[in-house]
mmCIF file of C-alpha atoms and ligand atoms in Angstrom:
data_model
loop_
_atom_site.group_PDB
_atom_site.id
_atom_site.type_symbol
_atom_site.label_atom_id
_atom_site.label_comp_id
_atom_site.label_asym_id
_atom_site.label_seq_id
_atom_site.Cartn_x
_atom_site.Cartn_y
_atom_site.Cartn_z
ATOM 1 C CA MET D 4 13.621 -0.918 -25.155
ATOM 2 C CA THR D 5 10.904 -1.703 -26.537
ATOM 3 C CA ALA D 6 7.392 -1.579 -24.360
ATOM 4 C CA PRO D 7 6.558 -5.128 -23.117
ATOM 5 C CA ASP D 8 3.502 -7.177 -24.726
ATOM 6 C CA PHE D 9 1.630 -6.242 -21.866
ATOM 7 C CA GLU D 10 -1.043 -8.736 -23.422
ATOM 8 C CA ALA D 11 0.843 -11.525 -23.621
ATOM 9 C CA LEU D 12 1.868 -10.469 -19.587
ATOM 10 C CA ARG D 13 -1.368 -11.963 -18.948
ATOM 11 C CA ALA D 14 -0.284 -15.334 -19.556
ATOM 12 C CA ASP D 15 2.169 -14.979 -16.611
ATOM 13 C CA ILE D 16 -1.233 -14.448 -14.450
ATOM 14 C CA PRO D 17 -2.585 -18.246 -13.345
ATOM 15 C CA ALA D 18 -6.175 -16.270 -11.845
ATOM 16 C CA LEU D 19 -6.851 -14.589 -14.575
ATOM 17 C CA HIS D 20 -7.867 -17.274 -16.558
ATOM 18 C CA GLN D 21 -10.740 -18.628 -15.127
ATOM 19 C CA GLU D 22 -14.863 -18.133 -14.988
ATOM 20 C CA VAL D 23 -17.132 -16.248 -12.415
ATOM 21 C CA HIS D 24 -20.441 -17.538 -12.738
ATOM 22 C CA GLY D 25 -20.295 -18.242 -15.826
ATOM 23 C CA ARG D 26 -18.523 -15.191 -17.815
ATOM 24 C CA PRO D 27 -14.488 -14.643 -17.757
ATOM 25 C CA LEU D 28 -13.276 -12.931 -14.893
ATOM 26 C CA ALA D 29 -12.209 -9.581 -15.257
ATOM 27 C CA TYR D 30 -10.107 -8.684 -12.267
ATOM 28 C CA LEU D 31 -10.774 -5.171 -11.105
ATOM 29 C CA ASP D 32 -9.993 -4.783 -7.675
ATOM 30 C CA ASN D 33 -6.696 -5.098 -7.340
ATOM 31 C CA ALA D 34 -6.319 -1.955 -5.253
ATOM 32 C CA ALA D 35 -7.325 -4.640 -2.555
ATOM 33 C CA SER D 36 -5.389 -7.074 -3.508
ATOM 34 C CA SER D 37 -4.191 -8.522 -6.771
ATOM 35 C CA HIS D 38 -2.936 -11.787 -8.340
ATOM 36 C CA LEU D 39 0.069 -13.476 -8.385
ATOM 37 C CA PRO D 40 2.482 -14.128 -11.257
ATOM 38 C CA GLN D 41 3.822 -17.900 -11.677
ATOM 39 C CA ALA D 42 6.549 -17.003 -11.267
ATOM 40 C CA VAL D 43 5.816 -15.482 -7.542
ATOM 41 C CA LEU D 44 4.214 -18.849 -7.360
ATOM 42 C CA ASP D 45 6.690 -20.522 -7.816
ATOM 43 C CA ALA D 46 8.823 -18.783 -5.091
ATOM 44 C CA VAL D 47 6.792 -19.468 -2.685
ATOM 45 C CA VAL D 48 6.179 -23.225 -3.284
ATOM 46 C CA ARG D 49 9.826 -23.612 -3.963
ATOM 47 C CA TYR D 50 10.550 -22.267 -0.348
ATOM 48 C CA HIS D 51 8.209 -24.052 1.630
ATOM 49 C CA SER D 52 8.980 -27.449 -0.497
ATOM 50 C CA ARG D 53 12.945 -27.218 -0.244
ATOM 51 C CA GLU D 54 14.631 -24.274 2.262
ATOM 52 C CA HIS D 55 12.048 -23.616 4.665
ATOM 53 C CA SER D 56 13.998 -23.384 8.191
ATOM 54 C CA ASN D 57 13.504 -20.533 10.503
ATOM 55 C CA VAL D 58 15.343 -17.613 10.041
ATOM 56 C CA HIS D 59 18.851 -15.984 11.857
ATOM 57 C CA ARG D 60 19.503 -18.868 14.426
ATOM 58 C CA GLY D 61 20.870 -21.851 12.773
ATOM 59 C CA VAL D 62 23.593 -23.527 12.109
ATOM 60 C CA HIS D 63 22.595 -26.031 9.992
ATOM 61 C CA THR D 64 22.152 -25.876 5.744
ATOM 62 C CA LEU D 65 18.357 -25.041 5.667
ATOM 63 C CA SER D 66 18.521 -22.323 8.021
ATOM 64 C CA GLN D 67 21.493 -20.977 6.625
ATOM 65 C CA VAL D 68 19.062 -20.877 2.972
ATOM 66 C CA ALA D 69 15.721 -19.781 4.582
ATOM 67 C CA THR D 70 18.076 -16.522 6.069
ATOM 68 C CA GLU D 71 19.901 -15.991 2.368
ATOM 69 C CA ARG D 72 16.086 -16.723 1.151
ATOM 70 C CA TYR D 73 15.115 -13.765 3.256
ATOM 71 C CA GLU D 74 17.962 -11.469 3.372
ATOM 72 C CA GLY D 75 17.600 -11.866 -0.361
ATOM 73 C CA ALA D 76 14.350 -10.355 -0.211
ATOM 74 C CA ARG D 77 15.575 -7.693 2.094
ATOM 75 C CA ARG D 78 18.008 -6.528 -0.040
ATOM 76 C CA ARG D 79 15.797 -6.849 -2.900
ATOM 77 C CA VAL D 80 13.517 -4.689 -1.377
ATOM 78 C CA GLN D 81 15.891 -1.753 -0.332
ATOM 79 C CA ARG D 82 17.232 -1.866 -3.748
ATOM 80 C CA PHE D 83 13.651 -1.158 -5.493
ATOM 81 C CA LEU D 84 12.741 1.688 -2.739
ATOM 82 C CA GLY D 85 16.587 3.131 -3.397
ATOM 83 C CA ALA D 86 16.930 2.364 0.692
ATOM 84 C CA SER D 87 20.636 3.548 1.110
ATOM 85 C CA ARG D 88 20.920 0.417 2.692
ATOM 86 C CA PRO D 89 18.975 -3.235 3.576
ATOM 87 C CA GLU D 90 18.919 -1.955 7.415
ATOM 88 C CA GLU D 91 16.863 0.482 6.631
ATOM 89 C CA ILE D 92 14.049 -2.008 5.490
ATOM 90 C CA VAL D 93 11.848 -3.560 8.280
ATOM 91 C CA PHE D 94 9.690 -6.310 7.440
ATOM 92 C CA THR D 95 6.423 -6.145 9.298
ATOM 93 C CA ARG D 96 2.572 -7.883 8.582
ATOM 94 C CA GLY D 97 1.375 -5.229 6.327
ATOM 95 C CA THR D 98 1.252 -1.557 5.791
ATOM 96 C CA THR D 99 -1.149 -1.045 8.561
ATOM 97 C CA GLU D 100 1.549 -2.524 10.782
ATOM 98 C CA GLY D 101 4.406 -0.469 9.319
ATOM 99 C CA ILE D 102 1.874 2.518 10.628
ATOM 100 C CA ASN D 103 1.191 1.038 14.164
ATOM 101 C CA LEU D 104 5.292 0.796 14.527
ATOM 102 C CA VAL D 105 5.835 4.102 14.285
ATOM 103 C CA ALA D 106 3.079 5.314 15.559
ATOM 104 C CA GLN D 107 4.008 3.077 19.088
ATOM 105 C CA ALA D 108 7.867 2.766 19.073
ATOM 106 C CA TRP D 109 8.126 6.516 17.523
ATOM 107 C CA GLY D 110 5.159 8.014 19.113
ATOM 108 C CA ARG D 111 5.397 7.185 22.607
ATOM 109 C CA ALA D 112 8.917 7.838 23.238
ATOM 110 C CA ASN D 113 9.154 11.524 20.942
ATOM 111 C CA LEU D 114 4.661 13.123 21.645
ATOM 112 C CA GLY D 115 3.654 15.369 24.248
ATOM 113 C CA ALA D 116 0.980 17.395 25.319
ATOM 114 C CA GLY D 117 -0.079 19.443 22.320
ATOM 115 C CA ASP D 118 2.233 18.192 19.871
ATOM 116 C CA GLU D 119 0.030 17.812 16.383
ATOM 117 C CA ILE D 120 0.469 15.335 14.173
ATOM 118 C CA VAL D 121 -0.790 16.247 10.349
ATOM 119 C CA LEU D 122 -2.835 14.041 8.453
ATOM 120 C CA SER D 123 -4.940 14.430 5.870
ATOM 121 C CA GLU D 124 -8.950 14.012 4.787
ATOM 122 C CA LEU D 125 -8.135 11.147 2.347
ATOM 123 C CA GLU D 126 -6.249 8.829 4.416
ATOM 124 C CA HIS D 127 -6.831 5.112 4.966
ATOM 125 C CA HIS D 128 -8.245 4.084 8.596
ATOM 126 C CA SER D 129 -4.848 2.552 9.012
ATOM 127 C CA ASN D 130 -3.255 5.958 9.043
ATOM 128 C CA ILE D 131 -5.538 7.826 11.218
ATOM 129 C CA VAL D 132 -6.289 5.344 13.952
ATOM 130 C CA PRO D 133 -2.791 4.484 15.055
ATOM 131 C CA TRP D 134 -2.335 7.880 14.961
ATOM 132 C CA GLN D 135 -5.347 8.621 16.916
ATOM 133 C CA LEU D 136 -4.544 5.639 19.999
ATOM 134 C CA ILE D 137 -0.919 7.362 20.419
ATOM 135 C CA ALA D 138 -2.094 11.054 20.829
ATOM 136 C CA GLN D 139 -4.949 9.698 23.022
ATOM 137 C CA GLU D 140 -2.223 8.254 25.205
ATOM 138 C CA ARG D 141 0.477 11.099 24.935
ATOM 139 C CA GLY D 142 -2.218 14.022 24.527
ATOM 140 C CA ALA D 143 -1.081 14.918 21.255
ATOM 141 C CA VAL D 144 -3.364 16.797 18.730
ATOM 142 C CA ILE D 145 -4.569 15.455 15.241
ATOM 143 C CA ARG D 146 -4.694 18.167 12.321
ATOM 144 C CA VAL D 147 -6.184 18.048 9.260
ATOM 145 C CA ILE D 148 -4.889 18.834 5.180
ATOM 146 C CA PRO D 149 -8.272 19.282 3.761
ATOM 147 C CA LEU D 150 -9.558 18.040 0.297
ATOM 148 C CA ASN D 151 -11.243 20.216 -2.896
ATOM 149 C CA ASP D 152 -13.640 19.066 -4.695
ATOM 150 C CA ALA D 153 -11.387 17.396 -7.345
ATOM 151 C CA GLY D 154 -9.960 15.236 -4.382
ATOM 152 C CA GLU D 155 -6.338 17.127 -4.314
ATOM 153 C CA LEU D 156 -5.171 18.036 -1.237
ATOM 154 C CA ASP D 157 -4.791 21.466 -0.373
ATOM 155 C CA LEU D 158 -1.479 22.484 -0.147
ATOM 156 C CA ALA D 159 -1.956 26.244 1.273
ATOM 157 C CA ALA D 160 -4.016 24.846 3.996
ATOM 158 C CA PHE D 161 -0.991 22.462 4.835
ATOM 159 C CA ARG D 162 1.453 25.086 5.266
ATOM 160 C CA GLY D 163 -0.666 26.844 7.349
ATOM 161 C CA LEU D 164 -1.346 23.694 9.639
ATOM 162 C CA LEU D 165 2.610 23.763 9.934
ATOM 163 C CA GLY D 166 3.988 24.938 13.481
ATOM 164 C CA PRO D 167 6.691 24.642 16.083
ATOM 165 C CA ARG D 168 4.288 22.273 17.550
ATOM 166 C CA THR D 169 4.149 19.947 14.551
ATOM 167 C CA ARG D 170 5.569 16.884 15.124
ATOM 168 C CA VAL D 171 4.476 14.259 12.610
ATOM 169 C CA VAL D 172 3.208 14.809 9.048
ATOM 170 C CA ALA D 173 1.676 10.829 7.650
ATOM 171 C CA VAL D 174 -0.053 11.233 3.679
ATOM 172 C CA ALA D 175 -0.628 9.036 1.545
ATOM 173 C CA HIS D 176 1.296 9.350 -1.676
ATOM 174 C CA VAL D 177 -1.624 7.594 -3.688
ATOM 175 C CA SER D 178 -5.873 7.454 -2.134
ATOM 176 C CA ASN D 179 -7.115 4.104 -2.127
ATOM 177 C CA ALA D 180 -10.138 5.659 -2.484
ATOM 178 C CA LEU D 181 -10.221 8.320 -5.310
ATOM 179 C CA GLY D 182 -6.545 7.744 -6.580
ATOM 180 C CA THR D 183 -5.208 11.205 -6.194
ATOM 181 C CA ILE D 184 -1.275 10.986 -6.479
ATOM 182 C CA ASN D 185 -0.392 13.318 -3.469
ATOM 183 C CA PRO D 186 2.754 15.507 -4.199
ATOM 184 C CA VAL D 187 5.098 13.674 -1.563
ATOM 185 C CA ALA D 188 8.116 15.397 -1.952
ATOM 186 C CA GLU D 189 6.633 18.632 -1.252
ATOM 187 C CA ILE D 190 4.868 17.935 1.556
ATOM 188 C CA VAL D 191 8.176 16.465 2.881
ATOM 189 C CA ALA D 192 9.940 19.564 2.646
ATOM 190 C CA ALA D 193 7.659 21.749 4.112
ATOM 191 C CA ALA D 194 6.678 19.174 7.026
ATOM 192 C CA LYS D 195 10.962 19.261 7.464
ATOM 193 C CA GLY D 196 10.788 22.734 7.273
ATOM 194 C CA VAL D 197 9.300 22.264 10.438
ATOM 195 C CA GLY D 198 11.146 19.681 11.639
ATOM 196 C CA ALA D 199 8.289 16.717 11.388
ATOM 197 C CA LEU D 200 8.840 13.582 11.194
ATOM 198 C CA THR D 201 7.224 12.147 7.903
ATOM 199 C CA VAL D 202 5.165 9.272 6.892
ATOM 200 C CA ILE D 203 4.160 7.741 3.815
ATOM 201 C CA ASP D 204 1.410 5.416 3.413
ATOM 202 C CA GLY D 205 2.863 3.672 0.291
ATOM 203 C CA ALA D 206 0.100 0.616 -0.216
ATOM 204 C CA GLN D 207 -1.602 2.349 -3.669
ATOM 205 C CA ALA D 208 1.466 3.877 -4.707
ATOM 206 C CA VAL D 209 4.504 0.847 -5.426
ATOM 207 C CA PRO D 210 2.514 -1.424 -7.859
ATOM 208 C CA HIS D 211 1.911 1.812 -9.910
ATOM 209 C CA LEU D 212 4.657 4.102 -9.375
ATOM 210 C CA ARG D 213 8.784 4.408 -9.404
ATOM 211 C CA VAL D 214 9.219 5.080 -5.649
ATOM 212 C CA ASP D 215 12.854 6.717 -4.549
ATOM 213 C CA VAL D 216 12.340 6.841 -0.713
ATOM 214 C CA ALA D 217 15.547 8.807 -1.594
ATOM 215 C CA ALA D 218 14.193 11.953 -4.374
ATOM 216 C CA LEU D 219 11.018 11.700 -2.009
ATOM 217 C CA GLY D 220 12.852 12.488 1.473
ATOM 218 C CA CYS D 221 10.879 10.795 3.758
ATOM 219 C CA ASP D 222 11.709 9.311 7.027
ATOM 220 C CA PHE D 223 9.031 6.559 6.384
ATOM 221 C CA TYR D 224 7.515 4.730 3.941
ATOM 222 C CA ALA D 225 5.012 2.007 4.220
ATOM 223 C CA PHE D 226 3.154 -0.560 1.762
ATOM 224 C CA SER D 227 1.790 -4.109 1.725
ATOM 225 C CA ALA D 228 3.240 -7.042 -0.130
ATOM 226 C CA HIS D 229 -0.559 -8.252 -1.049
ATOM 227 C CA LYS D 230 -1.280 -4.995 -3.572
ATOM 228 C CA LEU D 231 2.501 -6.019 -5.251
ATOM 229 C CA TYR D 232 1.343 -8.952 -6.946
ATOM 230 C CA ALA D 233 3.130 -11.204 -4.122
ATOM 231 C CA PRO D 234 1.320 -12.799 -0.424
ATOM 232 C CA PRO D 235 -0.322 -11.740 2.130
ATOM 233 C CA GLY D 236 1.171 -11.812 5.039
ATOM 234 C CA VAL D 237 3.964 -9.430 4.582
ATOM 235 C CA GLY D 238 4.650 -5.893 4.436
ATOM 236 C CA VAL D 239 7.629 -3.060 4.149
ATOM 237 C CA LEU D 240 8.712 -0.659 6.560
ATOM 238 C CA TYR D 241 11.338 1.477 5.263
ATOM 239 C CA GLY D 242 13.100 3.649 8.052
ATOM 240 C CA ARG D 243 15.931 6.326 7.663
ATOM 241 C CA TYR D 244 18.410 4.428 9.063
ATOM 242 C CA ALA D 245 19.497 7.259 11.921
ATOM 243 C CA VAL D 246 15.517 7.491 12.832
ATOM 244 C CA LEU D 247 14.908 3.892 13.531
ATOM 245 C CA GLU D 248 18.090 3.546 15.313
ATOM 246 C CA GLY D 249 16.711 6.419 17.900
ATOM 247 C CA MET D 250 13.495 4.539 18.211
ATOM 248 C CA PRO D 251 12.945 1.866 20.720
ATOM 249 C CA PRO D 252 11.376 -1.326 20.236
ATOM 250 C CA TRP D 253 6.999 -1.739 20.382
ATOM 251 C CA GLN D 254 7.286 -5.347 20.770
ATOM 252 C CA GLY D 255 9.524 -7.893 22.489
ATOM 253 C CA GLY D 256 10.128 -11.553 21.881
ATOM 254 C CA GLY D 257 13.340 -13.701 19.862
ATOM 255 C CA ASP D 258 15.181 -12.224 17.719
ATOM 256 C CA MET D 259 14.798 -8.278 18.596
ATOM 257 C CA ILE D 260 17.513 -8.937 21.447
ATOM 258 C CA GLU D 261 21.258 -8.057 21.988
ATOM 259 C CA VAL D 262 21.422 -9.438 25.834
ATOM 260 C CA VAL D 263 18.273 -10.411 27.764
ATOM 261 C CA SER D 264 18.487 -10.835 31.849
ATOM 262 C CA PHE D 265 15.562 -10.539 34.385
ATOM 263 C CA GLU D 266 17.239 -7.593 35.408
ATOM 264 C CA GLY D 267 16.886 -6.379 32.318
ATOM 265 C CA SER D 268 17.205 -6.822 28.032
ATOM 266 C CA THR D 269 19.676 -4.560 25.621
ATOM 267 C CA TRP D 270 17.850 -4.185 22.048
ATOM 268 C CA ALA D 271 19.876 -5.349 18.737
ATOM 269 C CA LYS D 272 20.152 -3.269 15.874
ATOM 270 C CA PRO D 273 17.102 -2.192 12.976
ATOM 271 C CA PRO D 274 15.577 -4.207 11.549
ATOM 272 C CA SER D 275 15.671 -6.488 13.923
ATOM 273 C CA ARG D 276 15.252 -4.384 16.901
ATOM 274 C CA PHE D 277 12.013 -4.257 14.833
ATOM 275 C CA GLU D 278 11.309 -7.912 14.193
ATOM 276 C CA ALA D 279 10.849 -9.649 16.994
ATOM 277 C CA GLY D 280 9.157 -13.586 16.728
ATOM 278 C CA THR D 281 9.328 -15.357 13.247
ATOM 279 C CA PRO D 282 8.709 -13.482 10.607
ATOM 280 C CA SER D 283 6.366 -14.736 7.168
ATOM 281 C CA ILE D 284 9.440 -15.998 5.558
ATOM 282 C CA ALA D 285 7.420 -17.058 2.546
ATOM 283 C CA ALA D 286 5.781 -14.338 1.771
ATOM 284 C CA ALA D 287 8.771 -12.297 1.923
ATOM 285 C CA VAL D 288 10.604 -14.511 -0.258
ATOM 286 C CA GLY D 289 7.258 -13.975 -2.584
ATOM 287 C CA LEU D 290 7.748 -9.993 -2.771
ATOM 288 C CA GLY D 291 11.236 -10.310 -3.613
ATOM 289 C CA ALA D 292 10.085 -12.334 -6.661
ATOM 290 C CA ALA D 293 7.086 -10.112 -6.825
ATOM 291 C CA VAL D 294 9.751 -6.900 -7.095
ATOM 292 C CA GLU D 295 12.092 -8.769 -8.963
ATOM 293 C CA TYR D 296 9.111 -10.171 -11.993
ATOM 294 C CA LEU D 297 7.800 -5.799 -11.696
ATOM 295 C CA GLU D 298 11.921 -4.760 -12.056
ATOM 296 C CA GLY D 299 11.425 -7.013 -15.213
ATOM 297 C CA VAL D 300 8.674 -5.284 -17.229
ATOM 298 C CA GLY D 301 9.767 -2.340 -16.649
ATOM 299 C CA LEU D 302 8.317 -0.169 -13.830
ATOM 300 C CA GLU D 303 8.065 2.767 -15.915
ATOM 301 C CA ALA D 304 6.180 0.985 -18.296
ATOM 302 C CA ILE D 305 3.643 -0.789 -15.871
ATOM 303 C CA ALA D 306 3.176 3.096 -15.306
ATOM 304 C CA ALA D 307 2.403 4.041 -18.779
ATOM 305 C CA ARG D 308 0.312 1.209 -19.215
ATOM 306 C CA GLU D 309 -2.139 1.996 -16.208
ATOM 307 C CA ASP D 310 -2.330 5.161 -17.077
ATOM 308 C CA ALA D 311 -3.674 4.552 -20.559
ATOM 309 C CA LEU D 312 -6.224 2.107 -19.121
ATOM 310 C CA LEU D 313 -7.261 4.325 -16.310
ATOM 311 C CA ALA D 314 -7.685 7.250 -19.163
ATOM 312 C CA TYR D 315 -10.007 5.038 -21.105
ATOM 313 C CA ALA D 316 -12.236 3.763 -18.444
ATOM 314 C CA THR D 317 -12.677 7.034 -17.275
ATOM 315 C CA GLU D 318 -14.083 8.158 -20.456
ATOM 316 C CA ALA D 319 -15.790 5.186 -20.837
ATOM 317 C CA VAL D 320 -16.900 4.660 -17.482
ATOM 318 C CA SER D 321 -18.129 8.562 -17.551
ATOM 319 C CA ALA D 322 -20.981 8.254 -20.626
ATOM 320 C CA VAL D 323 -22.996 5.399 -18.476
ATOM 321 C CA PRO D 324 -26.434 6.876 -17.664
ATOM 322 C CA GLY D 325 -26.360 8.576 -13.882
ATOM 323 C CA VAL D 326 -22.423 7.562 -13.464
ATOM 324 C CA ARG D 327 -20.529 10.578 -11.386
ATOM 325 C CA ILE D 328 -17.018 9.945 -10.784
ATOM 326 C CA ILE D 329 -15.502 10.952 -7.182
ATOM 327 C CA GLY D 330 -12.183 12.019 -7.314
ATOM 328 C CA THR D 331 -10.894 13.959 -10.480
ATOM 329 C CA ALA D 332 -7.793 14.882 -9.438
ATOM 330 C CA ALA D 333 -5.230 16.173 -11.983
ATOM 331 C CA SER D 334 -2.380 13.479 -11.307
ATOM 332 C CA LYS D 335 -4.251 10.380 -10.209
ATOM 333 C CA ALA D 336 -3.037 6.371 -10.354
ATOM 334 C CA SER D 337 -5.337 3.283 -11.350
ATOM 335 C CA VAL D 338 -8.435 3.839 -9.500
ATOM 336 C CA LEU D 339 -11.746 4.797 -10.682
ATOM 337 C CA SER D 340 -14.284 5.656 -8.007
ATOM 338 C CA PHE D 341 -17.941 6.003 -8.764
ATOM 339 C CA VAL D 342 -21.539 6.425 -7.618
ATOM 340 C CA MET D 343 -24.767 5.706 -9.772
ATOM 341 C CA GLU D 344 -27.551 7.744 -9.298
ATOM 342 C CA GLY D 345 -30.274 6.107 -6.698
ATOM 343 C CA VAL D 346 -28.281 3.029 -6.802
ATOM 344 C CA HIS D 347 -26.338 1.492 -3.809
ATOM 345 C CA PRO D 348 -22.574 0.670 -4.593
ATOM 346 C CA HIS D 349 -23.360 -2.758 -3.235
ATOM 347 C CA ASP D 350 -26.130 -3.256 -5.836
ATOM 348 C CA ILE D 351 -23.695 -2.417 -8.508
ATOM 349 C CA GLY D 352 -21.106 -4.653 -7.129
ATOM 350 C CA THR D 353 -23.405 -7.650 -6.932
ATOM 351 C CA ILE D 354 -24.725 -6.960 -10.345
ATOM 352 C CA LEU D 355 -21.089 -6.466 -11.827
ATOM 353 C CA ASP D 356 -20.073 -10.396 -9.941
ATOM 354 C CA SER D 357 -23.345 -11.622 -11.665
ATOM 355 C CA GLU D 358 -21.506 -10.751 -14.968
ATOM 356 C CA GLY D 359 -18.171 -12.083 -13.995
ATOM 357 C CA VAL D 360 -16.466 -8.357 -13.227
ATOM 358 C CA ALA D 361 -15.283 -7.682 -9.154
ATOM 359 C CA VAL D 362 -15.121 -4.313 -8.551
ATOM 360 C CA ARG D 363 -15.407 -3.406 -4.559
ATOM 361 C CA ALA D 364 -18.406 -1.090 -3.272
ATOM 362 C CA GLY D 365 -18.108 0.937 0.457
ATOM 363 C CA HIS D 366 -16.262 3.140 2.300
ATOM 364 C CA HIS D 367 -12.874 1.584 1.343
ATOM 365 C CA CYS D 368 -11.715 1.981 5.157
ATOM 366 C CA ALA D 369 -11.795 6.048 3.958
ATOM 367 C CA GLN D 370 -14.812 7.327 5.729
ATOM 368 C CA PRO D 371 -13.747 10.950 5.948
ATOM 369 C CA VAL D 372 -13.429 10.964 1.891
ATOM 370 C CA MET D 373 -17.271 9.282 2.198
ATOM 371 C CA ARG D 374 -18.282 12.524 4.517
ATOM 372 C CA ARG D 375 -16.275 14.876 2.405
ATOM 373 C CA PHE D 376 -18.049 13.728 -1.201
ATOM 374 C CA LYS D 377 -21.296 13.155 0.738
ATOM 375 C CA VAL D 378 -21.586 9.895 -0.511
ATOM 376 C CA PRO D 379 -22.387 6.391 2.112
ATOM 377 C CA ALA D 380 -19.970 4.642 -0.080
ATOM 378 C CA THR D 381 -18.703 4.207 -3.770
ATOM 379 C CA ALA D 382 -17.916 1.603 -6.180
ATOM 380 C CA ARG D 383 -14.583 1.640 -7.715
ATOM 381 C CA ALA D 384 -12.687 -0.333 -10.155
ATOM 382 C CA SER D 385 -8.914 -0.583 -10.054
ATOM 383 C CA LEU D 386 -6.399 -1.389 -12.084
ATOM 384 C CA ALA D 387 -3.440 -3.128 -12.685
ATOM 385 C CA PHE D 388 -0.406 -3.859 -15.549
ATOM 386 C CA TYR D 389 -2.767 -7.105 -16.200
ATOM 387 C CA ASN D 390 -5.952 -5.715 -17.340
ATOM 388 C CA ASN D 391 -6.709 -4.631 -20.581
ATOM 389 C CA GLU D 392 -9.271 -2.865 -22.406
ATOM 390 C CA ALA D 393 -11.865 -6.436 -22.814
ATOM 391 C CA ASP D 394 -12.223 -5.811 -18.574
ATOM 392 C CA ILE D 395 -12.944 -2.212 -18.815
ATOM 393 C CA ASP D 396 -15.340 -3.180 -21.832
ATOM 394 C CA ALA D 397 -17.068 -6.064 -19.518
ATOM 395 C CA LEU D 398 -17.150 -3.312 -16.243
ATOM 396 C CA VAL D 399 -18.548 -1.041 -18.717
ATOM 397 C CA ARG D 400 -21.450 -3.236 -20.340
ATOM 398 C CA GLY D 401 -22.116 -4.210 -16.425
ATOM 399 C CA LEU D 402 -23.186 -0.254 -15.807
ATOM 400 C CA HIS D 403 -25.402 -0.811 -18.427
ATOM 401 C CA THR D 404 -27.073 -3.784 -17.249
ATOM 402 C CA VAL D 405 -27.075 -1.802 -13.964
ATOM 403 C CA ALA D 406 -28.453 1.822 -15.450
ATOM 404 C CA GLY D 407 -31.278 -0.361 -17.826
ATOM 405 C CA ILE D 408 -32.363 -2.214 -14.015
ATOM 406 C CA PHE D 409 -33.190 1.287 -12.452
ATOM 407 C CA GLY D 410 -34.162 3.307 -15.165
ATOM 408 C CA LEU D 411 -31.449 5.481 -15.682
HETATM 409 N N1 LIG K 23 -3.025 2.264 3.137
HETATM 410 C C1 LIG K 23 -3.778 2.096 1.995
HETATM 411 C C2 LIG K 23 -4.020 3.430 1.147
HETATM 412 C C3 LIG K 23 -4.361 1.238 1.569
HETATM 413 O O1 LIG K 23 -4.869 1.292 0.198
HETATM 414 C C4 LIG K 23 -4.350 -0.063 2.534
HETATM 415 C C5 LIG K 23 -5.185 -0.535 1.589
HETATM 416 N N2 LIG K 23 -6.543 -0.923 1.750
HETATM 417 C C6 LIG K 23 -3.504 0.481 3.308
HETATM 418 C C7 LIG K 23 -3.145 1.436 4.262
HETATM 419 C C8 LIG K 23 -3.781 -0.946 4.393
HETATM 420 O O2 LIG K 23 -2.778 -2.392 3.965
HETATM 421 P P1 LIG K 23 -2.977 -3.472 5.092
HETATM 422 O O3 LIG K 23 -4.462 -3.821 5.501
HETATM 423 O O4 LIG K 23 -2.583 -4.258 3.962
HETATM 424 O O5 LIG K 23 -2.221 -2.860 6.072
#
């Protein structure tokens, strides 16, 4: 297969073609949220203008069309993740909700006093706080896999944490703050060895790597549509069917029941059991279209493109006076976090914005990572397949401006 013409694909993404402060936009904040291809926008507009109705409830034609669009998106996501059946795909509000769902529904039914939940030092807050909430409620204990100076998990320490009390191992596939790609299949295999439930935060992985949940062997895998070139408001929780089937619901309402009476109610099968209320139908339709678009471009080609851009950016940004890269793992995806000597990252972000360059500055909802590297915050450039060398050149020019202003 010939490689796609990535420069030509930029024409598919309307948001890229605008000016910010009189400069062409260089959008390098894709780890926070990415922009939508026209095909995704078209699918959402078509849905809203012609096909909208509530799902699963109606005998009339539009309700059936809407249901087919929504369930069609579920089937597409199932194939995209390598799940064995559509019922393993639960639509959520996003990664955060997916992890809370597992922590609340599985955790409340299965965790007891002294049980251990293993997390890692590089987790996003949304893979820390939901576990703290359920741990407090159930008397469970959180153990933490430490990071080395490159921002990689210490796997020997991880193995040392595993034992008969380990009930959950929950780790990110790719770190949003450092870009580290964790060896998830190896982590899952070790966790299974002690009978632990495995939960993977895939928010930063699905846009950049081909993910196959069957090959990873995990019980749960969560991600958000808005980082995968689709609208916000919807996310996915893959759950192994046998595990989902054994879980109680976590929210009650319409669509998640079998029979309701005042004496008691019974639950629908997964995934409906975990989708109480009217879902974000249009966003799910958009997600289905985004997956179709990405498969059309080719996930392997996207990964190769982003690797090349990351190597280009790492070299160029490292050469700017005063810059220190935070996160130098051997295996990284699409994220370049850095600090500049004596400059607050927010000042870096503001100066770059004045030159049309969008990066994120802050703790990236990963305060333990900041603590580990003894920095209050970092500036972070994060790449998508639609970025190009010109975006990175604009970033580097902006960083030279920063270095000049601060006398570095
Ligand atoms: N995990 C990781 C690794 C993330 O990068 C993010 C988003 N920054 C989340 C979880 C949370 O995603 P959302 O806000 O879409 O639920």
